[in-house]
PDB file of C-alpha atoms in Angstrom:
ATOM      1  CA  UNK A1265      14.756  -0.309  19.391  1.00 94.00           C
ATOM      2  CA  UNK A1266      13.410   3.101  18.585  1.00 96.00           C
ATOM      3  CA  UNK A1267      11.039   3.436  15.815  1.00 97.00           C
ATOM      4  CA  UNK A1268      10.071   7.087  13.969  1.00 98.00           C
ATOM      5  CA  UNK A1269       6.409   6.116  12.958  1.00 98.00           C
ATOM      6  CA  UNK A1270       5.245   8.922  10.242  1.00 98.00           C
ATOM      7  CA  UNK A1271       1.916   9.173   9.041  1.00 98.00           C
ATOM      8  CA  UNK A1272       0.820  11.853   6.243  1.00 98.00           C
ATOM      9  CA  UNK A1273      -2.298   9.611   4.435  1.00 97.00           C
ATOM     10  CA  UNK A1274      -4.929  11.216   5.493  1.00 97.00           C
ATOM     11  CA  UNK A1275      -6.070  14.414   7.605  1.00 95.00           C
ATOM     12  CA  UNK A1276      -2.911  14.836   9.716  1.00 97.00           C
ATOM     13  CA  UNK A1277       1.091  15.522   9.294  1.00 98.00           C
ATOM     14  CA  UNK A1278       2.165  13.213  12.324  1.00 98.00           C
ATOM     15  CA  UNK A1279       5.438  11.665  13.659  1.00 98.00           C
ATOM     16  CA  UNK A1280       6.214   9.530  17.213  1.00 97.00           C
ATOM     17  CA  UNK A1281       9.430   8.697  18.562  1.00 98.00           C
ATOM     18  CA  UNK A1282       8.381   5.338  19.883  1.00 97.00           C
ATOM     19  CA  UNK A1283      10.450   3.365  22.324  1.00 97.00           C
ATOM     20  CA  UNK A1284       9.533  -0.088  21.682  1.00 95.00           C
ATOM     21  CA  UNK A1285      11.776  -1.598  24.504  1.00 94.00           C
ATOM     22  CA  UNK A1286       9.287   0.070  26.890  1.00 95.00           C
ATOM     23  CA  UNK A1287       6.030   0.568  24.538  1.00 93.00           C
ATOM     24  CA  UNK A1288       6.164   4.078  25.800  1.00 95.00           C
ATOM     25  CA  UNK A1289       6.254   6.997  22.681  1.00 96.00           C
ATOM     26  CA  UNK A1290       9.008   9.376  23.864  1.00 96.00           C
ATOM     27  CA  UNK A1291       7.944  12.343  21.675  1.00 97.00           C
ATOM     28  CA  UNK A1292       4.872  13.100  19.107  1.00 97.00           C
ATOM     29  CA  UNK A1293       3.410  15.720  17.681  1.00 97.00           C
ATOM     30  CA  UNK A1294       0.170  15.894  15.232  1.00 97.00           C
ATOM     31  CA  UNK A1295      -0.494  18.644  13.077  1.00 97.00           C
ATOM     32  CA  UNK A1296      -4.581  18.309  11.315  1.00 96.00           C
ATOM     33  CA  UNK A1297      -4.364  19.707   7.723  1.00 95.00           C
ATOM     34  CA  UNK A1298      -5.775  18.536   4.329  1.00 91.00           C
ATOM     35  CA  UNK A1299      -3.793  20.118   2.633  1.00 93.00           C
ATOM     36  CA  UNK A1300       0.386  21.009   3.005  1.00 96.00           C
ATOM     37  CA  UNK A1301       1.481  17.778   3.953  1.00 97.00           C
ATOM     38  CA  UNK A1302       4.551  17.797   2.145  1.00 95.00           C
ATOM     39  CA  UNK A1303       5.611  21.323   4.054  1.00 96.00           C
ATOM     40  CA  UNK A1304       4.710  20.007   7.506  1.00 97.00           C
ATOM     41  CA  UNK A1305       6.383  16.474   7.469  1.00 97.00           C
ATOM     42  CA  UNK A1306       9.988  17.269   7.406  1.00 96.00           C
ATOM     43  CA  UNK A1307      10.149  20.268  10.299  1.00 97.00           C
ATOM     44  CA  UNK A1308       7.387  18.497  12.556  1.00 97.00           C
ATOM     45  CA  UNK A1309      10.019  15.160  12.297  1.00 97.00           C
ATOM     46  CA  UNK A1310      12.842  17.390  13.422  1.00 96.00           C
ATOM     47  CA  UNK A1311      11.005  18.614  16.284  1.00 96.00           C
ATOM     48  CA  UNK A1312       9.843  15.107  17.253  1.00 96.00           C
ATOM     49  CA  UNK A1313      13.164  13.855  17.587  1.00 95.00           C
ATOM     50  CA  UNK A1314      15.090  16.901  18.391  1.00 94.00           C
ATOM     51  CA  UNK A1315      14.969  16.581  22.366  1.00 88.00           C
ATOM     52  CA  UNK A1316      15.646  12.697  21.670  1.00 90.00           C
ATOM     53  CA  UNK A1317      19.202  12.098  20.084  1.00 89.00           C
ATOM     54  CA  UNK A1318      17.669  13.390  16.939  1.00 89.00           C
ATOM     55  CA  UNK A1319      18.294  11.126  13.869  1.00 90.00           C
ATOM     56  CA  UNK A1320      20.485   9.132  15.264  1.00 91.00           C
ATOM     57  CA  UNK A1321      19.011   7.865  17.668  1.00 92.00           C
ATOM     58  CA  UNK A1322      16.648   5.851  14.933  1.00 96.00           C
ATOM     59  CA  UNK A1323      16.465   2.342  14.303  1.00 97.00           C
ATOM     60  CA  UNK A1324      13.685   1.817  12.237  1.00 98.00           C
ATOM     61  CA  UNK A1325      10.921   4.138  10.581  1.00 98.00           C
ATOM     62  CA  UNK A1326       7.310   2.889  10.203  1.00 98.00           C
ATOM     63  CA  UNK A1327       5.038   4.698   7.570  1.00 98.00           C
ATOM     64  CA  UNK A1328       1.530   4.652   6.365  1.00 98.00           C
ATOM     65  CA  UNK A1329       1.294   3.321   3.251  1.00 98.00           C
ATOM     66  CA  UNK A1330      -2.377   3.527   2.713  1.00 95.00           C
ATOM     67  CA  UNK A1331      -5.568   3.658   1.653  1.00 96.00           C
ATOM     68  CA  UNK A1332      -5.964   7.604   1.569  1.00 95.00           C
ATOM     69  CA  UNK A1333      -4.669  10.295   0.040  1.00 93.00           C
ATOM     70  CA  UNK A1334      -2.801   9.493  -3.109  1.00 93.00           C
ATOM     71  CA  UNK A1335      -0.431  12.430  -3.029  1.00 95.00           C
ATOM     72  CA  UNK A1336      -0.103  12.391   1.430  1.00 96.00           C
ATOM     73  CA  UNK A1337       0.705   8.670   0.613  1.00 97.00           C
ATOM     74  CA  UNK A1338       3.345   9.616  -1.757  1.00 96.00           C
ATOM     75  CA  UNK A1339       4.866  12.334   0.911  1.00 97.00           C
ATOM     76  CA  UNK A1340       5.417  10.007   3.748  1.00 98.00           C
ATOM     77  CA  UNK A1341       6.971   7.279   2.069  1.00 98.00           C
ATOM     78  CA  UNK A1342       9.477   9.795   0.245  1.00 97.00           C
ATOM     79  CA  UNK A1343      10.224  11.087   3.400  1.00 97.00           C
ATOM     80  CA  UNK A1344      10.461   7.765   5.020  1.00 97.00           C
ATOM     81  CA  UNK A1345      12.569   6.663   2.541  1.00 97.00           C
ATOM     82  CA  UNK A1346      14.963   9.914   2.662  1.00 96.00           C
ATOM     83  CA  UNK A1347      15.686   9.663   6.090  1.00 96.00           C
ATOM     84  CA  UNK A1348      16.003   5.589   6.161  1.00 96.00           C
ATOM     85  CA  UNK A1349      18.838   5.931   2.905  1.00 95.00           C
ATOM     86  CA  UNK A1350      20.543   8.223   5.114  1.00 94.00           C
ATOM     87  CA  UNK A1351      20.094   6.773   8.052  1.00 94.00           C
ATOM     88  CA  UNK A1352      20.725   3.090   6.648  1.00 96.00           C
ATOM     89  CA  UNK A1353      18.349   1.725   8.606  1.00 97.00           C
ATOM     90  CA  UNK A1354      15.337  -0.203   7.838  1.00 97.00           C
ATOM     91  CA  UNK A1355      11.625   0.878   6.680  1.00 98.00           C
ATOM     92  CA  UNK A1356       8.147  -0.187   7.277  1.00 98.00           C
ATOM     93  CA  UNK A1357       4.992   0.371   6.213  1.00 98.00           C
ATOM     94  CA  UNK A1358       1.745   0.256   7.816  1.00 98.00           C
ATOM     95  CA  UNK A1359      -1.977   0.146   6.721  1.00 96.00           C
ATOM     96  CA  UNK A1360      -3.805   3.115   7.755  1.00 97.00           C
ATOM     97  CA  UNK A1361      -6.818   0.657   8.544  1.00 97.00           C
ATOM     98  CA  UNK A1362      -4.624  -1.377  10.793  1.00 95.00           C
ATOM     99  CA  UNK A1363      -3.406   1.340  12.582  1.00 97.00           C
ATOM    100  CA  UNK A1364      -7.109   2.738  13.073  1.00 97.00           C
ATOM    101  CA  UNK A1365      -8.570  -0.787  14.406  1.00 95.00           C
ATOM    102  CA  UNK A1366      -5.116  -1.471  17.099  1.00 94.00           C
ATOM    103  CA  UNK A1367      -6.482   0.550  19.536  1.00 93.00           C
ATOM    104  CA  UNK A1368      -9.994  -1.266  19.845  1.00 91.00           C
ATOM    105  CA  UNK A1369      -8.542  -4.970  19.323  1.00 87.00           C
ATOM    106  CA  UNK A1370      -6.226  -4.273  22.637  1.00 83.00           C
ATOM    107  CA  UNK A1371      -9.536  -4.361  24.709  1.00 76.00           C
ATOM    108  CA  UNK A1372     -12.381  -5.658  23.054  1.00 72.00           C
ATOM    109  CA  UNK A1373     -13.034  -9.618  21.448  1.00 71.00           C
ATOM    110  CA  UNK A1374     -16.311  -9.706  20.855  1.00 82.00           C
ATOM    111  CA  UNK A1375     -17.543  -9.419  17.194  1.00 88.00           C
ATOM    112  CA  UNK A1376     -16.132  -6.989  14.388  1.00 94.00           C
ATOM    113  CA  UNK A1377     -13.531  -3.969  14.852  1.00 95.00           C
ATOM    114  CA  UNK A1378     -13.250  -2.099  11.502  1.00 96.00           C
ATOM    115  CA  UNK A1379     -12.382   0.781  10.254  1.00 97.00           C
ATOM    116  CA  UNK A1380     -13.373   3.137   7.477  1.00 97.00           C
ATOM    117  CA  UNK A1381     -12.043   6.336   5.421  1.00 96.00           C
ATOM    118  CA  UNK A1382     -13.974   7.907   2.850  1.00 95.00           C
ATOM    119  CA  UNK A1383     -13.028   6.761  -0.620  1.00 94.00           C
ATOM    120  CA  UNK A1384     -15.161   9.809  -2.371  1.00 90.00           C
ATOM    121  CA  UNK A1385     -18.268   9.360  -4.518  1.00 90.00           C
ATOM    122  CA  UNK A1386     -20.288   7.314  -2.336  1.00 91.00           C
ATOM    123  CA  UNK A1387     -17.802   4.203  -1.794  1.00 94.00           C
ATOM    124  CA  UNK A1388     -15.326   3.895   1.495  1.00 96.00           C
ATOM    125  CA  UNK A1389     -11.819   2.023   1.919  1.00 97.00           C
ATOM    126  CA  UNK A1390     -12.356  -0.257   4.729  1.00 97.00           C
ATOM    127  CA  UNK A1391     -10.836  -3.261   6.789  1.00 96.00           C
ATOM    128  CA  UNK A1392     -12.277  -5.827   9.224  1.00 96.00           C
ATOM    129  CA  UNK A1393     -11.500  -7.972  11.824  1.00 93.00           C
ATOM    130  CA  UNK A1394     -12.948 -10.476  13.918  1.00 91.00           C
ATOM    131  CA  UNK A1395     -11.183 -12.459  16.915  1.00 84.00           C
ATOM    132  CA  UNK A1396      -8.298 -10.596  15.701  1.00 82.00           C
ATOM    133  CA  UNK A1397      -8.115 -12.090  12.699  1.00 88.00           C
ATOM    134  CA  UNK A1398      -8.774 -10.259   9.254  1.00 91.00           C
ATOM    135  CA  UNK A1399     -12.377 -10.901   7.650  1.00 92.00           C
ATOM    136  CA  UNK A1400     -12.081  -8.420   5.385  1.00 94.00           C
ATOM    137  CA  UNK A1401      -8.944  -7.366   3.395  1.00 93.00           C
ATOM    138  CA  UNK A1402      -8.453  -3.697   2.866  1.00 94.00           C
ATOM    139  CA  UNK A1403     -10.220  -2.657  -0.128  1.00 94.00           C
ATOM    140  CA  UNK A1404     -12.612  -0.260  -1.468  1.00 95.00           C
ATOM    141  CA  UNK A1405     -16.532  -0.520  -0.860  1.00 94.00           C
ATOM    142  CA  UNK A1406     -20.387   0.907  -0.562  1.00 95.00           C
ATOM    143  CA  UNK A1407     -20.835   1.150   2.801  1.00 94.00           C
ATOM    144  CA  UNK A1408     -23.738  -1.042   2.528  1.00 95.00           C
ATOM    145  CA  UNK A1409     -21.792  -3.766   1.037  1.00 95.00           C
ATOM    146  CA  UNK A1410     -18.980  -3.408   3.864  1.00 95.00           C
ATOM    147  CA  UNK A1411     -21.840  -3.946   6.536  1.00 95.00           C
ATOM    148  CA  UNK A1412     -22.937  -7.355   4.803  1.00 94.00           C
ATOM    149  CA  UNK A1413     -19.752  -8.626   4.891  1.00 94.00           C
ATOM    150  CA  UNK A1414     -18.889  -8.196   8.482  1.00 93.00           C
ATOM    151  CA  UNK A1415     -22.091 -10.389   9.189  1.00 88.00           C
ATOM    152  CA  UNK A1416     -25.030 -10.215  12.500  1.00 85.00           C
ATOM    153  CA  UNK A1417     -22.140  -8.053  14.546  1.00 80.00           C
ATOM    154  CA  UNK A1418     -21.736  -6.190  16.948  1.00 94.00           C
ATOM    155  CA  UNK A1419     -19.907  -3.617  15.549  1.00 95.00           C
ATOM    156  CA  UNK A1420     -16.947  -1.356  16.867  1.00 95.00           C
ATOM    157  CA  UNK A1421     -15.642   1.252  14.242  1.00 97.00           C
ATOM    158  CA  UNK A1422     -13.593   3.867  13.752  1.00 97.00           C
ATOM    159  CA  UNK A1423     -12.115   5.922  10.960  1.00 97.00           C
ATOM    160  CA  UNK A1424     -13.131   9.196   9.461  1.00 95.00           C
ATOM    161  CA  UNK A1425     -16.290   7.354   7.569  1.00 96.00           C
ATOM    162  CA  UNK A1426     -17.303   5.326  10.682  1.00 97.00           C
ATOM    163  CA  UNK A1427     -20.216   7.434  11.298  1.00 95.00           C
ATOM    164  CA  UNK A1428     -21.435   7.080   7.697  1.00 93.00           C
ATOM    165  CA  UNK A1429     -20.952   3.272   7.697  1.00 95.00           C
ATOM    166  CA  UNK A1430     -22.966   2.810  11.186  1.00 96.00           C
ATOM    167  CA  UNK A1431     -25.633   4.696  10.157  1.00 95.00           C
ATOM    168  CA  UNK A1432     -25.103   2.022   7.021  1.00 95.00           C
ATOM    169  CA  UNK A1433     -25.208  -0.724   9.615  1.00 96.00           C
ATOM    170  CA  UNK A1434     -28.339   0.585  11.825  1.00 96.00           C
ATOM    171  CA  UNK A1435     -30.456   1.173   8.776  1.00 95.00           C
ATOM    172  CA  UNK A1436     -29.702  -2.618   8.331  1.00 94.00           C
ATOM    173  CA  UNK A1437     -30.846  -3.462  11.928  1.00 95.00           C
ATOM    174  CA  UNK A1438     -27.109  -4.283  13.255  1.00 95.00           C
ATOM    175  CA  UNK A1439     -25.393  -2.798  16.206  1.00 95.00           C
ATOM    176  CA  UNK A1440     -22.731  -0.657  16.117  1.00 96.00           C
ATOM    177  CA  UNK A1441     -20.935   1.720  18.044  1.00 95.00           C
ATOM    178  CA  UNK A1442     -18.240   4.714  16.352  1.00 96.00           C
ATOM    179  CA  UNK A1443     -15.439   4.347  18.966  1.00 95.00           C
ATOM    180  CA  UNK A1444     -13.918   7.101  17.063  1.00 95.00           C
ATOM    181  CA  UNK A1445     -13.871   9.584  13.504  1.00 94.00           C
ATOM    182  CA  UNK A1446     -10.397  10.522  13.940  1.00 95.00           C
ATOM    183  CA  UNK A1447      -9.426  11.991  10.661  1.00 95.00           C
ATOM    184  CA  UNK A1448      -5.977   9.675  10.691  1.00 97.00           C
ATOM    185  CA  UNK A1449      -5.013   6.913  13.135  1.00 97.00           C
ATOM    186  CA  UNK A1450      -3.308   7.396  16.280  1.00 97.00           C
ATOM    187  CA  UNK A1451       0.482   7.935  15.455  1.00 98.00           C
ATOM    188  CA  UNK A1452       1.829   6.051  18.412  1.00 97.00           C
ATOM    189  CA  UNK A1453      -0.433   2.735  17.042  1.00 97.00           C
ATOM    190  CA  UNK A1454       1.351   3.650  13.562  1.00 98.00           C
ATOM    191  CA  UNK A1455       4.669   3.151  15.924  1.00 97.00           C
ATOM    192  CA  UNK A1456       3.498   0.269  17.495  1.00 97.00           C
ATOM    193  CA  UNK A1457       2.237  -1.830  14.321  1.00 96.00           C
ATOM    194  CA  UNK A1458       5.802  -0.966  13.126  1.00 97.00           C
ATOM    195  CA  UNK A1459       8.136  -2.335  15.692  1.00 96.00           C
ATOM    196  CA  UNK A1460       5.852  -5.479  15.103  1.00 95.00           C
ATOM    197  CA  UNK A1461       6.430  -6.216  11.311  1.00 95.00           C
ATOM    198  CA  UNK A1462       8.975  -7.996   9.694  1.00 94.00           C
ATOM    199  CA  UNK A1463      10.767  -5.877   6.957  1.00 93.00           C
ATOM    200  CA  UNK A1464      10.449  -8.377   4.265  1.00 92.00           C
ATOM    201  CA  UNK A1465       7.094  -9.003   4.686  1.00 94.00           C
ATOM    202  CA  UNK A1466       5.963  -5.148   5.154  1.00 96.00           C
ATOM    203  CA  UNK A1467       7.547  -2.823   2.497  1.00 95.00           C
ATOM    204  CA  UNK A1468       6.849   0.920   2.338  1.00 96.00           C
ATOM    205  CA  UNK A1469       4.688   0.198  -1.061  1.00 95.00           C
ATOM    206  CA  UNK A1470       1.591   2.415  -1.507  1.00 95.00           C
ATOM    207  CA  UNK A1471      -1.376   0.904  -0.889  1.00 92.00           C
ATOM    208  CA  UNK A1472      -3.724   3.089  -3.271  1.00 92.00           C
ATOM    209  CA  UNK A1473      -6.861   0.896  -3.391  1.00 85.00           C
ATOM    210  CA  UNK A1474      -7.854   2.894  -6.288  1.00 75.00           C
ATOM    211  CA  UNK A1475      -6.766   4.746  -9.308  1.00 65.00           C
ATOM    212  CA  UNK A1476      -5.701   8.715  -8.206  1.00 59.00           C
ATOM    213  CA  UNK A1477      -8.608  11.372  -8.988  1.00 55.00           C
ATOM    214  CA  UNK A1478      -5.638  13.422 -10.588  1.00 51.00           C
ATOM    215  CA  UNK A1479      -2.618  11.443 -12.172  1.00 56.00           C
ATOM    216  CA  UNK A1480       0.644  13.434 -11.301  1.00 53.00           C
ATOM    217  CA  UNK A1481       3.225  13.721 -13.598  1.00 55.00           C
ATOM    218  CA  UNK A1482       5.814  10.776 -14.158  1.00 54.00           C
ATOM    219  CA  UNK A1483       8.751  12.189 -12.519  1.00 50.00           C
ATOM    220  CA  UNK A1484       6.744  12.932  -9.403  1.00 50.00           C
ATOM    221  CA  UNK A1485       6.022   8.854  -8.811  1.00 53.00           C
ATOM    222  CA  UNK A1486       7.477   7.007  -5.768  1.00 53.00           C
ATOM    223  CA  UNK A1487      10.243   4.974  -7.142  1.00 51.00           C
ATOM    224  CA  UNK A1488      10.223   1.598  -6.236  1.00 49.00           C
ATOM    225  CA  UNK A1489      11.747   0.305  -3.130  1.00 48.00           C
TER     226      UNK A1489
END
């Protein structure tokens, strides 16, 4: 099975070809922007599965859903869904949180992997895990208050607000290490996560966390699935 993992949430246009028969990604390319997402996404997929079979050589497409940016969320699951209706082929989504933290749980047991992405004015979205099993649920937090729930540590973290929450954590006398501040996950884990879920249990849905900053116009929405 070959997945297209997408990933416009955050800091980055991105898309992998991933071959999941192999666990090898077969092309990717990552373009950093805040801005533009919506006029990066559709050439840099072309390009990423151009010297592969292009489009129809897709079996499944894997997309951030969330926490980030309300309107990068919205642009990746449009396009997701776009090429999946045409394609007929089934669509994933993936927690930008999850797809941060993969990388660390591969190698590394011992007390909590999170990650964290700034939510704006002070508060973060954040996720934890411990023994590779969720402790905390994504959701949207003071730093401070994400470090008391992830308990005596140590910490790994990563994310575009993991230096801000382990100077949180050190202030607070626990350890912790920033393993990376990536501003958006590692497109091939985004790939990865998605040959892994089950369709019916992982919809492309937006995972906002929180109420946009700006609220678009109705006929700009992502209709439901």
């Amino acid at each position: 099975m070959k997945i297209l993992a997408i990933d416009t949430a955050l800091g980055a246009a991105s898309a992998c070809l991933f071959d999941a028969a192999t666990n090898e990604a077969l092309a990717r390319e990552t373009i950093w922007l805040d801005r533009g997402h919506d006029q990066a996404i559709i050439p840099l997929i072309d390009r990423v599965v151009a010297g592969q079979g292009g489009p129809s050589a897709i079996d499944r497409i894997a997309v951030t859903v969330g926490p980030g940016s309300f309107t990068g969320i919205r642009v990746g699951i449009s396009a997701a869904r776009a090429i999946g209706l045409a394609r007929s082929i089934p669509i994933v989504g993936v927690s930008t949180l999850s797809a941060y933290v993969a990388p660390i749980m591969l190698d590394w047991s011992d007390g909590v992997a999170a990650a964290a992405v700034d939510a704006r004015h002070g508060r973060i979205f954040v996720a934890a895990f411990a023994g590779g099993n969720p402790i905390i649920a994504p959701r949207i937090s003071a730093p401070r208050e994400a470090v008391r729930a992830m308990g005596s540590g140590p910490l790994r973290l990563t994310g575009s607000s993991a230096a801000a929450l382990a100077i949180e954590a050190w202030s607070m006398g626990v350890a912790a290490e920033v393993v990376s501040d990536a501003k958006a996950p590692d497109i091939a884990f985004v790939a990865r996560l998605g040959a892994a879920a089950d369709p019916a249990s992982a919809p492309p849905r937006p995972l906002y966390l929180k109420a946009p900053d700006v609220k678009p116009p109705e006929s700009a929405a992502v209709p439901a699935a």
